[in-house]
N, CA, C and O atoms as a GROMACS GRO file, in nm:
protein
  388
    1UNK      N    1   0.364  -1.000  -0.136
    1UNK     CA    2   0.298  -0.951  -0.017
    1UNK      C    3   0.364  -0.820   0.025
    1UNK      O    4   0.485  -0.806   0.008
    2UNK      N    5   0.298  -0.736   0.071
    2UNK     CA    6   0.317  -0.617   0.053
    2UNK      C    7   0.399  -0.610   0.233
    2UNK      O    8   0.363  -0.693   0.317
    3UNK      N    9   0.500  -0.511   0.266
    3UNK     CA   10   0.560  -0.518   0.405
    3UNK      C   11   0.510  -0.443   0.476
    3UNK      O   12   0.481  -0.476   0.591
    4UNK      N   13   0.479  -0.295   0.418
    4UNK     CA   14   0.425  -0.227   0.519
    4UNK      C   15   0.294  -0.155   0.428
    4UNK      O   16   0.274  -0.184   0.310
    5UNK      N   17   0.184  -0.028   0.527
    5UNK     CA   18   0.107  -0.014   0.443
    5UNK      C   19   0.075   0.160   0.508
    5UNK      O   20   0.100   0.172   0.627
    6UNK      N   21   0.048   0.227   0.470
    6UNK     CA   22  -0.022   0.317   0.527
    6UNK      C   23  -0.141   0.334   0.522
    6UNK      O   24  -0.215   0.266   0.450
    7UNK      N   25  -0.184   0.441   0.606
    7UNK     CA   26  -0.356   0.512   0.582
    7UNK      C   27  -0.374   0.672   0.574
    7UNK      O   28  -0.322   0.755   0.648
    8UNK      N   29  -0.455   0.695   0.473
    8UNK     CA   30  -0.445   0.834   0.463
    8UNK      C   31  -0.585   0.834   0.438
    8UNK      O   32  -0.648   0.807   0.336
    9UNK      N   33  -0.625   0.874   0.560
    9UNK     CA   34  -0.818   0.904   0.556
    9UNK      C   35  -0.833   0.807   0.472
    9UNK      O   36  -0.741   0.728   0.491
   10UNK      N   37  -0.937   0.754   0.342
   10UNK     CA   38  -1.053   0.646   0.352
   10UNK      C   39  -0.915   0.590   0.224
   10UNK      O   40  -0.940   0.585   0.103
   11UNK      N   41  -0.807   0.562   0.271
   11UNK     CA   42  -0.711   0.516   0.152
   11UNK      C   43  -0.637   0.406   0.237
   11UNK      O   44  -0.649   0.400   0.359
   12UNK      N   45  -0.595   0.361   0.198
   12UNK     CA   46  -0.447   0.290   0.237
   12UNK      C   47  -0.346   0.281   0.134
   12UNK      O   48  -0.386   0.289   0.018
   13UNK      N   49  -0.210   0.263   0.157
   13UNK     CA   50  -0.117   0.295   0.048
   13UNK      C   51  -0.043   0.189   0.059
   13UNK      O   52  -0.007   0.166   0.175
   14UNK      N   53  -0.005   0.112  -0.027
   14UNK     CA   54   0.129  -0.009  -0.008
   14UNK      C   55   0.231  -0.017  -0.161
   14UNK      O   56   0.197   0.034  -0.267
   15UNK      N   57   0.320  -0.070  -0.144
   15UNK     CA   58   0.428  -0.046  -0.294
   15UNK      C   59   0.386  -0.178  -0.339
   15UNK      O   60   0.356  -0.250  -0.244
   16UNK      N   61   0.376  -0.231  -0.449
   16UNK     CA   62   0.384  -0.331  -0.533
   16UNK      C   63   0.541  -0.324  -0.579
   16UNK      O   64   0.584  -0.245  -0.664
   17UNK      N   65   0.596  -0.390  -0.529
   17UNK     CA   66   0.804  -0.391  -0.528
   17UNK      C   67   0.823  -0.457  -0.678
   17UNK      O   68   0.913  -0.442  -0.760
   18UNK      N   69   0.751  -0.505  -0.680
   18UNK     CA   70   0.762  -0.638  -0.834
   18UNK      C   71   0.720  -0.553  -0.945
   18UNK      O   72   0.770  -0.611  -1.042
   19UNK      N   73   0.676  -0.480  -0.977
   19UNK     CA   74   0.550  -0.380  -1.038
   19UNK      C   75   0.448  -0.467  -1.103
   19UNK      O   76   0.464  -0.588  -1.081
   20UNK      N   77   0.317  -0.425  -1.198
   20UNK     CA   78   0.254  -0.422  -1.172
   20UNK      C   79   0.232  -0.614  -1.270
   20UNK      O   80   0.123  -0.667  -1.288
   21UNK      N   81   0.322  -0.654  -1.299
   21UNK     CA   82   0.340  -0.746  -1.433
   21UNK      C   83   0.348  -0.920  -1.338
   21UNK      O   84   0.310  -1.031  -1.377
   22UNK      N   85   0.408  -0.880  -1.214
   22UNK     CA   86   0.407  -1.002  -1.135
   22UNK      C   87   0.364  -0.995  -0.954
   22UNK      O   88   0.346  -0.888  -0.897
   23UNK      N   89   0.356  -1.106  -0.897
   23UNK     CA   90   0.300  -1.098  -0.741
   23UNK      C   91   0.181  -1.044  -0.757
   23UNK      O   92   0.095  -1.066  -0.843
   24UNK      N   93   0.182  -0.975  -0.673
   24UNK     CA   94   0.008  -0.936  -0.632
   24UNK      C   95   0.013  -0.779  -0.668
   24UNK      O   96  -0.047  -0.691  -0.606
   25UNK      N   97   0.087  -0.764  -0.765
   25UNK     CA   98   0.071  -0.660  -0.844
   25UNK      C   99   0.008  -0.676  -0.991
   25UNK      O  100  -0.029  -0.584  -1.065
   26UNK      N  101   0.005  -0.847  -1.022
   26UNK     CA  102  -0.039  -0.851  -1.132
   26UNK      C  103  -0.191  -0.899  -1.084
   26UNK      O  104  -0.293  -0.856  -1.138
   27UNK      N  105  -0.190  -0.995  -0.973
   27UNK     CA  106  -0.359  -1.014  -0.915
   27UNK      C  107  -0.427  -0.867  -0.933
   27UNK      O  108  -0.518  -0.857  -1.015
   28UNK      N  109  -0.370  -0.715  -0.833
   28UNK     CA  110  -0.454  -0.645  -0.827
   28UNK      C  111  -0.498  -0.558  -0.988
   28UNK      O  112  -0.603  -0.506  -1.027
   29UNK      N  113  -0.373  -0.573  -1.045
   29UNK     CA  114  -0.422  -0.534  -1.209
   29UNK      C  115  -0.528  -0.569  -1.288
   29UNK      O  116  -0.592  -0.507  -1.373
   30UNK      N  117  -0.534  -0.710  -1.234
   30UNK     CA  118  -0.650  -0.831  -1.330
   30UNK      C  119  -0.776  -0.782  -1.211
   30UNK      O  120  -0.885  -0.755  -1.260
   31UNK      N  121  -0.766  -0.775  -1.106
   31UNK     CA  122  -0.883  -0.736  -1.016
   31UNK      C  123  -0.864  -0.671  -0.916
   31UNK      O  124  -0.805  -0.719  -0.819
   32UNK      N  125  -0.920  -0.522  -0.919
   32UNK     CA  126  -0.823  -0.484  -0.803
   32UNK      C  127  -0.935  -0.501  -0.658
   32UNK      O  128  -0.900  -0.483  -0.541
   33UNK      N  129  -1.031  -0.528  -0.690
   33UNK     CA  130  -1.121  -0.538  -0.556
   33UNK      C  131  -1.008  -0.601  -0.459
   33UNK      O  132  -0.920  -0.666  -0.515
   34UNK      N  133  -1.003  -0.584  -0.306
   34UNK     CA  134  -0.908  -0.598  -0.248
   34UNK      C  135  -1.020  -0.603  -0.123
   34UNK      O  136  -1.132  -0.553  -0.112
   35UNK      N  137  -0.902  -0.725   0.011
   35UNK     CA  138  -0.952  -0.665   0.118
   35UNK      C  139  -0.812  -0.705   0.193
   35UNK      O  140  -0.733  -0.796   0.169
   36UNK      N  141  -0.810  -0.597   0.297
   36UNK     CA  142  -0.720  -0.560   0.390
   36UNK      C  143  -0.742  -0.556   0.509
   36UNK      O  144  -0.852  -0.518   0.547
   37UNK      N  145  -0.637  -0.595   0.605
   37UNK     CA  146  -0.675  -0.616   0.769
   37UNK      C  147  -0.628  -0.457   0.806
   37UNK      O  148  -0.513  -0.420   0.781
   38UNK      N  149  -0.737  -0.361   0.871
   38UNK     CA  150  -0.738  -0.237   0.956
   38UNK      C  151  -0.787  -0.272   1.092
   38UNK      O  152  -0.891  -0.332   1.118
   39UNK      N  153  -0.679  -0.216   1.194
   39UNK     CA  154  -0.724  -0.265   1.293
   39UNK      C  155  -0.826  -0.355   1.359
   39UNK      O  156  -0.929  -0.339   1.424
   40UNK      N  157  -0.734  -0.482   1.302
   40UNK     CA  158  -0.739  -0.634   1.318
   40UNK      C  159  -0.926  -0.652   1.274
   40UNK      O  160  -1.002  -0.700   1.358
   41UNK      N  161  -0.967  -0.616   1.168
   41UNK     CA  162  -1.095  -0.627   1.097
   41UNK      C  163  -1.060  -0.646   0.960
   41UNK      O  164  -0.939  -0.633   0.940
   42UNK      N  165  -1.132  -0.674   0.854
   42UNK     CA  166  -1.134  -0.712   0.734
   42UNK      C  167  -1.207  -0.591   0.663
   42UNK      O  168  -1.323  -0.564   0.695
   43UNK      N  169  -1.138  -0.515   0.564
   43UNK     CA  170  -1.206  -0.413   0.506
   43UNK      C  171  -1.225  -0.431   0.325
   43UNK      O  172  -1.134  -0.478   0.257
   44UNK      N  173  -1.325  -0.396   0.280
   44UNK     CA  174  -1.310  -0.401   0.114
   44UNK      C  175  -1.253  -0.288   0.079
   44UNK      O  176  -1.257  -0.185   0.146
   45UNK      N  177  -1.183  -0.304  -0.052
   45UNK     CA  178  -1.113  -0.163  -0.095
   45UNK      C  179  -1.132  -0.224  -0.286
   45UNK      O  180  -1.158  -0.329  -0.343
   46UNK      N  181  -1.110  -0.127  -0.311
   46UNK     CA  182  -1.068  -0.112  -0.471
   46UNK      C  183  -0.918  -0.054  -0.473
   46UNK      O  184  -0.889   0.055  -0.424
   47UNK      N  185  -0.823  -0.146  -0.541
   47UNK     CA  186  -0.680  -0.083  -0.565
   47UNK      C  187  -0.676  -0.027  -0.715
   47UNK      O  188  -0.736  -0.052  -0.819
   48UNK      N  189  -0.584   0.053  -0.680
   48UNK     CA  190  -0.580   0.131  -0.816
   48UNK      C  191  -0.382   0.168  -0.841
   48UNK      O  192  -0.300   0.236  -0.779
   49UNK      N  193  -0.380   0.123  -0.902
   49UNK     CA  194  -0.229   0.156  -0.929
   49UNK      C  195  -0.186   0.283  -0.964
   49UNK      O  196  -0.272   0.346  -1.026
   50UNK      N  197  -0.064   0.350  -0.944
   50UNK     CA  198  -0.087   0.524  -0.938
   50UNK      C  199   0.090   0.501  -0.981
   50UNK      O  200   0.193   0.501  -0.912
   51UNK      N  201   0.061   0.480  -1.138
   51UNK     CA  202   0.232   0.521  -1.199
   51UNK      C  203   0.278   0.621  -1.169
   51UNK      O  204   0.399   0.635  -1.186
   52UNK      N  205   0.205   0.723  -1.117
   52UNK     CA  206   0.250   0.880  -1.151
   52UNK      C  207   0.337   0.906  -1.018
   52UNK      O  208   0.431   0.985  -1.018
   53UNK      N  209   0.306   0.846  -0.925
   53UNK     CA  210   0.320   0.862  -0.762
   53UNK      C  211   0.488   0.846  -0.752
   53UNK      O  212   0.562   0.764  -0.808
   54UNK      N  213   0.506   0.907  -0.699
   54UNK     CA  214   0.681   0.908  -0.625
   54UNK      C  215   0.697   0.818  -0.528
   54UNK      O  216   0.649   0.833  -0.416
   55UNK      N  217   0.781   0.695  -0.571
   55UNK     CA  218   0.751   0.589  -0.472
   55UNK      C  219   0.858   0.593  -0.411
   55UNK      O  220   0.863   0.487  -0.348
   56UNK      N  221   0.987   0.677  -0.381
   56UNK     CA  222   1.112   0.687  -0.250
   56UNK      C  223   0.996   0.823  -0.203
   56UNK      O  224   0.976   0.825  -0.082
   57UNK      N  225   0.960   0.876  -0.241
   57UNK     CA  226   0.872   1.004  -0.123
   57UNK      C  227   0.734   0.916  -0.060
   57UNK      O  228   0.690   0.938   0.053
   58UNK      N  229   0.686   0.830  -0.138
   58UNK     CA  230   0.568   0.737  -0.064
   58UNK      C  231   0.593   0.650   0.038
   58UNK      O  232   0.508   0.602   0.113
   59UNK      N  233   0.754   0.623   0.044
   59UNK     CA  234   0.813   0.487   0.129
   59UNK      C  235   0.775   0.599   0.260
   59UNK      O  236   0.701   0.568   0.354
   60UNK      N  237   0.848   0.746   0.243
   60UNK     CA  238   0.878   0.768   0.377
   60UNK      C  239   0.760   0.852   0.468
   60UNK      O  240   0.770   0.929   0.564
   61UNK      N  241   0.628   0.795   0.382
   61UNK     CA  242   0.528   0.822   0.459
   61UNK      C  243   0.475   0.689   0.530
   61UNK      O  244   0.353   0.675   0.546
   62UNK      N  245   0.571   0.584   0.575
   62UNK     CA  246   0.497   0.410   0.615
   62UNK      C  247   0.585   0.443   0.757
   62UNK      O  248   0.559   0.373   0.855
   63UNK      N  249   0.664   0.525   0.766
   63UNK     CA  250   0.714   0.529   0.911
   63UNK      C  251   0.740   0.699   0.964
   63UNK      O  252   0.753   0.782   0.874
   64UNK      N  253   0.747   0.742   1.094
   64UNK     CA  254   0.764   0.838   1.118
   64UNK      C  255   0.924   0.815   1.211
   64UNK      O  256   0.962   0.715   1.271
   65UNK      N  257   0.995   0.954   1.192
   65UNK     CA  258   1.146   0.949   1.309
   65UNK      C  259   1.236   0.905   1.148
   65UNK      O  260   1.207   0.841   1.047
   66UNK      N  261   1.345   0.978   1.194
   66UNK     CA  262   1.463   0.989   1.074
   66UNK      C  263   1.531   0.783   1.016
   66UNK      O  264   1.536   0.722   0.910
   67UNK      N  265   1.569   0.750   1.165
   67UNK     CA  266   1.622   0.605   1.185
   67UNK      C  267   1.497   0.497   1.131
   67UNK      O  268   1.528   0.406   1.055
   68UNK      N  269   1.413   0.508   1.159
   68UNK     CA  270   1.288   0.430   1.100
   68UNK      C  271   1.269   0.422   0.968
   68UNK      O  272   1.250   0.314   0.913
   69UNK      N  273   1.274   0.536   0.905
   69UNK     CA  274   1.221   0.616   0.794
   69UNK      C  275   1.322   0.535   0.676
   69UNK      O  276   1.289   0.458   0.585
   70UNK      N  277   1.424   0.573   0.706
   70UNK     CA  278   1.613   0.556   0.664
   70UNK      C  279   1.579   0.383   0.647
   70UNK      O  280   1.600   0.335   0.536
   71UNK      N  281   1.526   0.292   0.761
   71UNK     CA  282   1.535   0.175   0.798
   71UNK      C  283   1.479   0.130   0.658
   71UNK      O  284   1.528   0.102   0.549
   72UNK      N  285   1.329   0.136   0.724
   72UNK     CA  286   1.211   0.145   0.606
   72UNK      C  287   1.276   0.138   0.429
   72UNK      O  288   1.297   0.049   0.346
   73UNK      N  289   1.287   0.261   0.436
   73UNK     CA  290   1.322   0.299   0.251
   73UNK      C  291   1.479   0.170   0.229
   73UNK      O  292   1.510   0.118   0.123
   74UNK      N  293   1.527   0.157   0.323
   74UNK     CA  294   1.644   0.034   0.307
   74UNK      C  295   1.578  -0.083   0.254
   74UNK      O  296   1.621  -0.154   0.162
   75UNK      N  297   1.480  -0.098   0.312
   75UNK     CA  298   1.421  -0.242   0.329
   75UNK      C  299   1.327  -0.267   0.186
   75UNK      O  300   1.317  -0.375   0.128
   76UNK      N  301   1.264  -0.139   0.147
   76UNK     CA  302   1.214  -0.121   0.029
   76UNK      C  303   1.353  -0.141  -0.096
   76UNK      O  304   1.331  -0.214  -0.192
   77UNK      N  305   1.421  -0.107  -0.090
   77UNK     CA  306   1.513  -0.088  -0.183
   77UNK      C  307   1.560  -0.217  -0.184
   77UNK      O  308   1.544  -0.255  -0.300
   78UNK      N  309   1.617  -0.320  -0.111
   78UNK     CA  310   1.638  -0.409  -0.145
   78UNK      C  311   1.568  -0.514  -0.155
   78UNK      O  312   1.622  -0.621  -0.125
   79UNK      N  313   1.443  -0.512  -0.196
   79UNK     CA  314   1.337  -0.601  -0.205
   79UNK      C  315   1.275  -0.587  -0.338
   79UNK      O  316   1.222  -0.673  -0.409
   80UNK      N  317   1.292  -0.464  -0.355
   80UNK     CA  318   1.195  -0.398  -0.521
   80UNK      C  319   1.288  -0.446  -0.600
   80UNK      O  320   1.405  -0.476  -0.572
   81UNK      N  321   1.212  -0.454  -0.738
   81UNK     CA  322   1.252  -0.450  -0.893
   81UNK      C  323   1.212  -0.344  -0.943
   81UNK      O  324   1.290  -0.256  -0.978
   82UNK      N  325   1.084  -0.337  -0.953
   82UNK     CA  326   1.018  -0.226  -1.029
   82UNK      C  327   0.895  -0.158  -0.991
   82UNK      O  328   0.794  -0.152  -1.061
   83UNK      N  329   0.910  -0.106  -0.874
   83UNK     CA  330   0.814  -0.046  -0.722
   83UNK      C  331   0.697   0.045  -0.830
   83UNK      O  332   0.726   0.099  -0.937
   84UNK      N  333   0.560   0.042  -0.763
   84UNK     CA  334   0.472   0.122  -0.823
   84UNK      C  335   0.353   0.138  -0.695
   84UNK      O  336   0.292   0.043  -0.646
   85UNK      N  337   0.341   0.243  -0.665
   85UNK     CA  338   0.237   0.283  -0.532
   85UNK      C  339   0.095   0.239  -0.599
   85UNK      O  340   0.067   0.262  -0.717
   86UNK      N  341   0.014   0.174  -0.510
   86UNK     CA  342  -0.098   0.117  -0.496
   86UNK      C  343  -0.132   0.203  -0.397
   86UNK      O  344  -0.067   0.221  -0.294
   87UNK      N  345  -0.252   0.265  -0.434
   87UNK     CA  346  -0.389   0.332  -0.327
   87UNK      C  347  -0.484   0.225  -0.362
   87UNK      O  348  -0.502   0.154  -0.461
   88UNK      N  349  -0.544   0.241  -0.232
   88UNK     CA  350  -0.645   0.109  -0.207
   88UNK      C  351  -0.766   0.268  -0.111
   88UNK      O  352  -0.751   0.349  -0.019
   89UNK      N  353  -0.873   0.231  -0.209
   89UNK     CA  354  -0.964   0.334  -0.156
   89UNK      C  355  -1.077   0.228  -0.065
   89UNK      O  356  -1.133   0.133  -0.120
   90UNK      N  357  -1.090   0.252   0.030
   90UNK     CA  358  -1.137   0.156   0.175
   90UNK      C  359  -1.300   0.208   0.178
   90UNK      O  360  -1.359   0.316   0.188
   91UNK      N  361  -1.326   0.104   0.167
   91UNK     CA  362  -1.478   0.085   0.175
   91UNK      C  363  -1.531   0.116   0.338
   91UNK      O  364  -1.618   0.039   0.378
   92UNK      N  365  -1.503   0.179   0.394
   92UNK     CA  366  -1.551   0.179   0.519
   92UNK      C  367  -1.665   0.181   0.575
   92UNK      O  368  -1.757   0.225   0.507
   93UNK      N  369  -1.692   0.137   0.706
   93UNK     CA  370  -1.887   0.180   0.783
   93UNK      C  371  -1.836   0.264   0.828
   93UNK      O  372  -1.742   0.238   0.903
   94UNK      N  373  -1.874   0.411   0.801
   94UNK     CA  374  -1.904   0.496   0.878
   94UNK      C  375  -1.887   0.468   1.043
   94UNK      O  376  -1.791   0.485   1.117
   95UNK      N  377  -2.019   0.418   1.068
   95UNK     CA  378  -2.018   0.386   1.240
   95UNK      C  379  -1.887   0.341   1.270
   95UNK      O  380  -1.869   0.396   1.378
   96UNK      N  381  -1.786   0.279   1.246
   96UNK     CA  382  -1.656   0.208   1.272
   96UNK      C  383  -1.546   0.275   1.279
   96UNK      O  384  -1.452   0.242   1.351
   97UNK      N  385  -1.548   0.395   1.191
   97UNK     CA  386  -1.404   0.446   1.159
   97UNK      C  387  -1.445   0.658   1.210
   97UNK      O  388  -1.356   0.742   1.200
   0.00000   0.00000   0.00000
């Protein structure tokens, strides 16, 4: 289960800590259709795993402020094995967002 997540316009971003071989890094591999709670609603997404992505520069876009940030990437680090950024492209309604 993923700890924290971001949003970047019609994306959301979360680390798969396990990479992509176990947890719900290996669910979204085998299927990545996905749905995610955005302000407390249920959204569809397609995940896509993104080897290429810099995942200590991706942590420190899930919090803003130096102490948070610092907190954050702590909390990532001792939780991961083998971290790999997941974009989740969000199916959104228009009218909603």
């Amino acid at each position: 289960m993923p700890v924290a997540i971001t949003y970047d316009g019609d994306a959301a971003w979360v680390i798969a800590q396990h990479g992509i071989d176990r947890g719900w890094g290996a669910n979204i591999s085998a299927t990545p259709k996905v749905r995610i709670r955005r302000r407390g609603e249920w959204v569809d997404g397609q995940a896509q795993i993104m080897p290429d992505d810099d995942v200590p520069a991706r942590v420190k876009t899930f919090t803003s402020g130096k102490f948070r940030s610092a907190l954050t990437a702590s909390a990532f680090r001792g939780l991961q094995t083998d971290p790999v950024s997941v974009r989740i492209r969000l199916e959104l309604d228009p009218s909603t967002d």
